[in-house]
Every structure is written in C-alpha cells, then in structure tokens.
mmCIF file of C-alpha atoms and ligand atoms in Angstrom:
data_model
loop_
_atom_site.group_PDB
_atom_site.id
_atom_site.type_symbol
_atom_site.label_atom_id
_atom_site.label_comp_id
_atom_site.label_asym_id
_atom_site.label_seq_id
_atom_site.Cartn_x
_atom_site.Cartn_y
_atom_site.Cartn_z
ATOM 1 C CA MET K 47 3.014 -40.174 -7.407
ATOM 2 C CA THR K 48 2.961 -42.764 -4.670
ATOM 3 C CA GLY K 49 0.293 -42.834 -1.971
ATOM 4 C CA GLY K 50 2.257 -40.990 0.726
ATOM 5 C CA ASP K 51 3.414 -38.070 -1.422
ATOM 6 C CA PRO K 52 1.919 -34.680 -0.666
ATOM 7 C CA LEU K 53 -0.450 -33.172 -3.168
ATOM 8 C CA ARG K 54 1.593 -30.928 -5.425
ATOM 9 C CA LEU K 55 -0.325 -27.909 -6.623
ATOM 10 C CA GLY K 56 0.808 -25.311 -9.145
ATOM 11 C CA ILE K 57 -0.421 -21.742 -8.849
ATOM 12 C CA LEU K 58 -0.308 -19.313 -11.737
ATOM 13 C CA GLY K 59 -1.312 -15.810 -10.753
ATOM 14 C CA GLY K 60 -1.691 -13.090 -13.332
ATOM 15 C CA THR K 61 -3.881 -10.463 -14.861
ATOM 16 C CA PHE K 62 -4.648 -12.667 -17.891
ATOM 17 C CA ASP K 63 -5.697 -9.739 -20.027
ATOM 18 C CA PRO K 64 -5.860 -11.890 -22.170
ATOM 19 C CA PRO K 65 -4.562 -15.381 -21.314
ATOM 20 C CA HIS K 66 -2.248 -16.708 -24.054
ATOM 21 C CA TYR K 67 -0.097 -19.684 -25.019
ATOM 22 C CA GLY K 68 2.796 -18.357 -22.896
ATOM 23 C CA HIS K 69 0.650 -18.914 -19.783
ATOM 24 C CA LEU K 70 -0.504 -22.329 -20.986
ATOM 25 C CA ALA K 71 3.021 -23.493 -21.896
ATOM 26 C CA LEU K 72 4.215 -22.357 -18.467
ATOM 27 C CA ALA K 73 1.426 -24.288 -16.729
ATOM 28 C CA GLU K 74 1.785 -27.461 -18.783
ATOM 29 C CA THR K 75 5.586 -27.578 -18.575
ATOM 30 C CA ALA K 76 5.394 -27.159 -14.800
ATOM 31 C CA ARG K 77 2.646 -29.771 -14.479
ATOM 32 C CA VAL K 78 4.666 -32.409 -16.301
ATOM 33 C CA GLN K 79 8.132 -31.512 -15.018
ATOM 34 C CA LEU K 80 7.069 -31.220 -11.373
ATOM 35 C CA GLY K 81 4.314 -33.852 -11.322
ATOM 36 C CA LEU K 82 1.633 -31.363 -10.301
ATOM 37 C CA ALA K 83 -1.806 -32.797 -9.593
ATOM 38 C CA ARG K 84 -3.432 -29.531 -10.648
ATOM 39 C CA VAL K 85 -2.552 -26.023 -11.729
ATOM 40 C CA LEU K 86 -4.739 -23.268 -10.308
ATOM 41 C CA PHE K 87 -5.056 -20.213 -12.516
ATOM 42 C CA VAL K 88 -5.596 -17.240 -10.218
ATOM 43 C CA PRO K 89 -6.699 -14.048 -11.982
ATOM 44 C CA ALA K 90 -6.030 -10.858 -10.059
ATOM 45 C CA GLY K 91 -9.150 -9.056 -8.887
ATOM 46 C CA ASP K 92 -10.225 -5.636 -10.052
ATOM 47 C CA PRO K 93 -8.049 -2.957 -8.502
ATOM 48 C CA PRO K 94 -9.790 -0.113 -6.677
ATOM 49 C CA HIS K 95 -11.271 2.095 -9.348
ATOM 50 C CA LYS K 96 -8.851 4.531 -10.841
ATOM 51 C CA PRO K 97 -9.794 6.679 -13.806
ATOM 52 C CA GLY K 98 -8.076 5.392 -16.924
ATOM 53 C CA TYR K 99 -6.969 2.153 -15.287
ATOM 54 C CA PRO K 100 -6.079 -0.124 -18.188
ATOM 55 C CA LEU K 101 -7.127 -3.556 -16.910
ATOM 56 C CA SER K 102 -10.207 -5.242 -18.419
ATOM 57 C CA PRO K 103 -12.970 -6.071 -15.909
ATOM 58 C CA ALA K 104 -12.366 -9.253 -13.910
ATOM 59 C CA VAL K 105 -15.528 -10.848 -15.302
ATOM 60 C CA HIS K 106 -13.968 -10.858 -18.796
ATOM 61 C CA ARG K 107 -10.522 -11.955 -17.629
ATOM 62 C CA ALA K 108 -11.959 -14.834 -15.581
ATOM 63 C CA ALA K 109 -14.193 -15.926 -18.476
ATOM 64 C CA MET K 110 -11.214 -15.936 -20.843
ATOM 65 C CA VAL K 111 -9.142 -18.020 -18.416
ATOM 66 C CA LYS K 112 -12.053 -20.467 -18.139
ATOM 67 C CA ALA K 113 -12.252 -20.696 -21.914
ATOM 68 C CA ALA K 114 -8.477 -21.116 -22.248
ATOM 69 C CA ILE K 115 -8.259 -24.041 -19.813
ATOM 70 C CA ALA K 116 -11.611 -25.753 -20.530
ATOM 71 C CA ASP K 117 -10.029 -28.647 -22.438
ATOM 72 C CA HIS K 118 -7.421 -29.479 -19.767
ATOM 73 C CA PRO K 119 -8.605 -31.687 -16.888
ATOM 74 C CA ALA K 120 -5.774 -30.611 -14.534
ATOM 75 C CA PHE K 121 -6.170 -26.857 -15.045
ATOM 76 C CA VAL K 122 -8.584 -25.066 -12.719
ATOM 77 C CA LEU K 123 -9.760 -21.474 -12.342
ATOM 78 C CA SER K 124 -9.397 -20.229 -8.771
ATOM 79 C CA ARG K 125 -11.504 -17.288 -7.657
ATOM 80 C CA VAL K 126 -9.463 -16.749 -4.509
ATOM 81 C CA ASP K 127 -8.295 -13.278 -5.609
ATOM 82 C CA LEU K 128 -11.590 -12.402 -7.320
ATOM 83 C CA ASP K 129 -13.937 -12.924 -4.406
ATOM 84 C CA ARG K 130 -12.034 -10.983 -1.745
ATOM 85 C CA PRO K 131 -11.350 -7.281 -1.506
ATOM 86 C CA GLY K 132 -7.873 -6.143 -2.522
ATOM 87 C CA PRO K 133 -5.078 -5.416 -2.400
ATOM 88 C CA HIS K 134 -4.238 -8.939 -3.540
ATOM 89 C CA TYR K 135 -0.802 -9.854 -2.325
ATOM 90 C CA THR K 136 0.630 -13.223 -3.325
ATOM 91 C CA VAL K 137 1.767 -13.883 0.229
ATOM 92 C CA ASP K 138 -1.862 -13.603 1.439
ATOM 93 C CA MET K 139 -3.205 -15.642 -1.472
ATOM 94 C CA LEU K 140 -0.823 -18.484 -0.584
ATOM 95 C CA ALA K 141 -1.924 -18.378 3.053
ATOM 96 C CA LEU K 142 -5.567 -18.641 1.968
ATOM 97 C CA LEU K 143 -4.826 -21.517 -0.391
ATOM 98 C CA GLY K 144 -2.833 -23.160 2.395
ATOM 99 C CA LYS K 145 -5.989 -23.172 4.510
ATOM 100 C CA MET K 146 -8.043 -24.552 1.622
ATOM 101 C CA PHE K 147 -5.481 -27.271 0.810
ATOM 102 C CA PRO K 148 -3.686 -27.981 4.095
ATOM 103 C CA GLU K 149 -2.028 -31.136 2.741
ATOM 104 C CA ALA K 150 -0.648 -29.468 -0.409
ATOM 105 C CA GLU K 151 2.863 -28.505 -1.433
ATOM 106 C CA PHE K 152 2.716 -25.314 -3.497
ATOM 107 C CA TYR K 153 4.632 -24.364 -6.629
ATOM 108 C CA PHE K 154 4.180 -20.768 -7.659
ATOM 109 C CA LEU K 155 4.675 -20.509 -11.434
ATOM 110 C CA MET K 156 6.128 -17.417 -13.063
ATOM 111 C CA GLY K 157 8.105 -16.053 -15.966
ATOM 112 C CA SER K 158 11.674 -14.845 -15.413
ATOM 113 C CA ASP K 159 10.473 -11.221 -15.727
ATOM 114 C CA SER K 160 8.416 -11.756 -12.574
ATOM 115 C CA LEU K 161 11.363 -13.422 -10.829
ATOM 116 C CA ALA K 162 13.566 -10.414 -11.621
ATOM 117 C CA GLU K 163 11.034 -8.148 -9.879
ATOM 118 C CA PHE K 164 10.320 -10.572 -7.067
ATOM 119 C CA PRO K 165 12.258 -8.653 -4.336
ATOM 120 C CA THR K 166 9.825 -5.738 -4.766
ATOM 121 C CA TRP K 167 6.804 -7.952 -3.997
ATOM 122 C CA ARG K 168 5.137 -7.827 -0.577
ATOM 123 C CA ASP K 169 6.998 -10.141 1.861
ATOM 124 C CA PRO K 170 9.059 -12.197 -0.623
ATOM 125 C CA VAL K 171 10.558 -14.314 2.177
ATOM 126 C CA GLY K 172 7.023 -15.147 3.306
ATOM 127 C CA ILE K 173 6.225 -16.262 -0.235
ATOM 128 C CA ILE K 174 9.217 -18.602 -0.604
ATOM 129 C CA ARG K 175 8.444 -20.054 2.808
ATOM 130 C CA GLN K 176 5.067 -21.141 1.446
ATOM 131 C CA ALA K 177 5.913 -22.074 -2.148
ATOM 132 C CA VAL K 178 8.700 -23.139 -4.465
ATOM 133 C CA LEU K 179 9.062 -20.775 -7.410
ATOM 134 C CA ALA K 180 8.851 -22.605 -10.752
ATOM 135 C CA VAL K 181 10.266 -20.278 -13.378
ATOM 136 C CA MET K 182 10.092 -20.251 -17.158
ATOM 137 C CA GLU K 183 12.601 -18.080 -18.979
ATOM 138 C CA ARG K 184 11.058 -15.257 -20.913
ATOM 139 C CA PRO K 185 12.703 -13.029 -23.509
ATOM 140 C CA GLY K 186 13.793 -9.802 -21.868
ATOM 141 C CA GLY K 187 13.291 -11.161 -18.353
ATOM 142 C CA ASN K 188 16.732 -11.994 -17.015
ATOM 143 C CA ALA K 189 16.889 -12.813 -13.340
ATOM 144 C CA ASP K 190 20.319 -12.769 -11.686
ATOM 145 C CA LEU K 191 20.164 -15.313 -8.861
ATOM 146 C CA ASP K 192 23.209 -13.846 -7.046
ATOM 147 C CA ARG K 193 21.473 -10.485 -6.778
ATOM 148 C CA LEU K 194 18.189 -12.130 -5.835
ATOM 149 C CA GLU K 195 19.869 -14.180 -3.110
ATOM 150 C CA ARG K 196 21.346 -10.999 -1.608
ATOM 151 C CA GLU K 197 17.930 -9.340 -1.602
ATOM 152 C CA VAL K 198 15.840 -12.379 -0.640
ATOM 153 C CA PRO K 199 18.009 -14.746 1.413
ATOM 154 C CA GLY K 200 17.148 -18.388 0.775
ATOM 155 C CA ILE K 201 15.584 -17.845 -2.628
ATOM 156 C CA ARG K 202 18.209 -19.811 -4.552
ATOM 157 C CA GLU K 203 17.144 -23.132 -3.115
ATOM 158 C CA ARG K 204 13.464 -22.304 -3.657
ATOM 159 C CA VAL K 205 13.760 -21.713 -7.424
ATOM 160 C CA VAL K 206 13.230 -24.481 -9.987
ATOM 161 C CA TRP K 207 13.867 -23.720 -13.659
ATOM 162 C CA LEU K 208 11.406 -25.132 -16.144
ATOM 163 C CA ASP K 209 12.587 -26.637 -19.400
ATOM 164 C CA ALA K 210 10.363 -24.724 -21.804
ATOM 165 C CA PRO K 211 11.151 -22.820 -24.995
ATOM 166 C CA ARG K 212 11.243 -19.046 -24.696
ATOM 167 C CA LEU K 213 7.993 -17.708 -26.073
ATOM 168 C CA ASP K 214 8.006 -14.040 -26.930
ATOM 169 C CA LEU K 215 4.314 -13.568 -26.180
ATOM 170 C CA SER K 216 2.785 -11.000 -23.867
ATOM 171 C CA ALA K 217 -0.741 -9.827 -23.179
ATOM 172 C CA THR K 218 0.396 -6.260 -23.841
ATOM 173 C CA ASP K 219 1.487 -7.189 -27.353
ATOM 174 C CA LEU K 220 -1.693 -9.201 -27.953
ATOM 175 C CA ARG K 221 -3.864 -6.219 -26.992
ATOM 176 C CA ARG K 222 -1.919 -4.097 -29.480
ATOM 177 C CA ARG K 223 -2.398 -6.728 -32.181
ATOM 178 C CA VAL K 224 -6.157 -6.771 -31.682
ATOM 179 C CA ARG K 225 -6.273 -2.964 -31.661
ATOM 180 C CA GLU K 226 -4.281 -2.784 -34.895
ATOM 181 C CA GLY K 227 -6.244 -5.517 -36.672
ATOM 182 C CA LEU K 228 -3.332 -7.990 -36.682
ATOM 183 C CA PRO K 229 -4.050 -11.701 -36.156
ATOM 184 C CA VAL K 230 -3.908 -13.342 -32.734
ATOM 185 C CA ARG K 231 -4.757 -16.778 -34.133
ATOM 186 C CA TYR K 232 -2.127 -19.343 -33.026
ATOM 187 C CA LEU K 233 -1.085 -16.977 -30.229
ATOM 188 C CA VAL K 234 -4.150 -17.499 -28.015
ATOM 189 C CA PRO K 235 -6.520 -20.510 -27.850
ATOM 190 C CA PRO K 236 -9.383 -20.308 -30.357
ATOM 191 C CA ALA K 237 -11.939 -19.928 -27.540
ATOM 192 C CA VAL K 238 -10.067 -16.896 -26.191
ATOM 193 C CA GLU K 239 -9.918 -15.321 -29.624
ATOM 194 C CA ALA K 240 -13.671 -15.916 -30.027
ATOM 195 C CA TYR K 241 -14.343 -14.293 -26.640
ATOM 196 C CA ILE K 242 -12.222 -11.244 -27.519
ATOM 197 C CA ARG K 243 -14.133 -10.799 -30.793
ATOM 198 C CA GLU K 244 -17.551 -11.408 -29.285
ATOM 199 C CA HIS K 245 -17.025 -8.868 -26.512
ATOM 200 C CA ARG K 246 -15.100 -6.450 -28.708
ATOM 201 C CA LEU K 247 -12.203 -6.303 -26.253
ATOM 202 C CA TYR K 248 -9.019 -4.309 -26.875
ATOM 203 C CA LEU K 249 -10.331 -2.399 -29.863
ATOM 204 C CA ARG K 250 -9.545 0.955 -28.340
ATOM 205 C CA GLY K 251 -6.416 1.985 -26.483
ATOM 206 C CA ASN K 252 -6.786 1.046 -22.839
ATOM 207 C CA GLY K 253 -3.765 2.796 -21.464
ATOM 208 C CA ASP K 254 -1.139 0.769 -23.347
ATOM 209 C CA ALA K 255 1.303 2.744 -25.414
HETATM 210 P P1 LIG P 571 1.072 -8.028 -19.604
HETATM 211 O O1 LIG P 571 1.783 -7.957 -20.931
HETATM 212 O O2 LIG P 571 -0.313 -7.432 -19.615
HETATM 213 O O3 LIG P 571 1.925 -7.514 -18.457
HETATM 214 P P2 LIG P 571 1.674 -10.887 -19.354
HETATM 215 O O4 LIG P 571 1.650 -11.447 -20.725
HETATM 216 O O5 LIG P 571 3.006 -10.668 -18.709
HETATM 217 O O6 LIG P 571 0.778 -9.572 -19.278
HETATM 218 P P3 LIG P 571 0.457 -11.833 -16.877
HETATM 219 O O7 LIG P 571 -0.956 -12.274 -16.715
HETATM 220 O O8 LIG P 571 0.860 -10.560 -16.251
HETATM 221 O O9 LIG P 571 0.780 -11.855 -18.471
HETATM 222 O O10 LIG P 571 1.456 -12.995 -16.428
HETATM 223 C C1 LIG P 571 1.215 -13.897 -15.397
HETATM 224 C C2 LIG P 571 2.465 -14.745 -15.203
HETATM 225 O O11 LIG P 571 2.755 -15.482 -16.402
HETATM 226 C C3 LIG P 571 3.734 -13.902 -14.894
HETATM 227 O O12 LIG P 571 4.512 -14.571 -13.928
HETATM 228 C C4 LIG P 571 4.461 -13.903 -16.227
HETATM 229 O O13 LIG P 571 5.872 -13.792 -16.051
HETATM 230 C C5 LIG P 571 4.091 -15.257 -16.803
HETATM 231 N N1 LIG P 571 4.161 -15.224 -18.266
HETATM 232 C C6 LIG P 571 3.354 -14.535 -19.104
HETATM 233 N N2 LIG P 571 3.737 -14.694 -20.378
HETATM 234 C C7 LIG P 571 4.819 -15.523 -20.360
HETATM 235 C C8 LIG P 571 5.685 -16.058 -21.386
HETATM 236 N N3 LIG P 571 5.524 -15.750 -22.678
HETATM 237 N N4 LIG P 571 6.705 -16.862 -20.982
HETATM 238 C C9 LIG P 571 6.875 -17.155 -19.659
HETATM 239 N N5 LIG P 571 6.104 -16.683 -18.662
HETATM 240 C C10 LIG P 571 5.090 -15.876 -18.999
#
C-alpha cells in the first residue's frame, strides 16, 4: 500500500458458534487478495431471549473467536455488535464502523450462501453503498448474480470473488460432531477445540437437528 491509499478493512460478521477454518480461510484469503490492513471479526450479539434458542452465549462465542485469531497480528475481535442492544443489522454495524474508522474502505466478507440470501437482509442497497462484498464460494451456496442484480440493483459491481478452495465446513456440522463424539481436530484451531472441551459446549442438542 502506498501512503495515500485508504485504509482497507475487512469485516467478517457471524455467529461463530464455533469459529472454524472456513472463517479463517475466508479472512486470510481476503486479507492477502485485497491487501486488507486488518480483518475485524464481528460476532453477533445475543438475540433477545427466546426459550430454546440454539445460539451459545456471546461470552463463549467471543472467547472462541479471540482464541481462533490470537496468533494472527492482522485479525481483530470487534465488539461492535456485542456491546449494543439488538437487533444487529449489518447496515447499522457498517455505519457504526464508518464512524469509528472514517478514513477506511470496507470489505464485507461472506460465503456464497450468505450472498444468495443477501436480498433478504435489512437494506441491502445501504450495505453495498458502504462496503464491497468479498465472497468465498461455499459448497451448496450458489449465488446467481443475474437474479441478485435484479433484486439489489448495483450489486454486481460491488462483488469481488475470492480465490479460495471450497471448504465444506460449517458450525452446524461441527456442533453435531462434538455432540456425537466425532473429532473436530484439524477442522477448528487447537485453541478453539480446547475451549469447547473445557466449557463442555455442544454436548447436548441445542436446537440443531
Ligand atoms: P452455522 O452452520 O451455525 O450457520 P456457519 O458455519 O455458516 O454457521 P457463520 O458464523 O454463520 O458460520 O458464518 C459467518 C460467515 O462466514 C458467513 O458469511 C458464512 O457464509 C461464512 N462462512 C462460514 N463458513 C464458511 C465456509 N466453509 N466457506 C466460506 N464461507 C464460510
């Protein structure tokens, strides 16, 4: 980056229940391919209490993200969606980050499953006005850009495809593996696996099938 270039920041929002190598590959590919100064990992806050809601408490999800990114100097945990009351819409999160980093150019990182659902998000045009979407293909998540362009005009020129291998990893499947006593080693960072074991996460069904 030369002196006059804007600060390029990546943002990876998610539930991270738990964080896994799919998230980390997405963040690292984007960082290198797009020359990002930093990638902010933004765990979603706790939703308003609903009986039987399957998400693990934010304190665990944030701690696991911290553990997952501890060895990477450009990866940072952002509490922007943890420390404010919900609902946590991406369009609002970007506006808040825009105030915190007024000189930054934002890249919102996502898998192609999220891109396929993007038109259903709150104010998608407002999101692509504030950030470029950096997308990693994901098995089962096919996004048709012609359809997306009809539903969210202008999106085509705000999407960048990342050159990463497709990794068939999901937090849902990892929770099942823990519950069923299958290994998660080599699927999540060792520190995340240690945290899951220490806090006995995912041992009982939490709403997943
Ligand atoms: P769950 O299975 O609980 O829905 P998840 O594995 O999809 O979780 P999230 O925290 O919901 O993880 O994902 C945050 C973001 O990371 C989303 O944009 C998602 O598309 C992306 N992502 C997660 N896993 C992958 C993967 N294996 N490849 C590419 N993108 C991924």
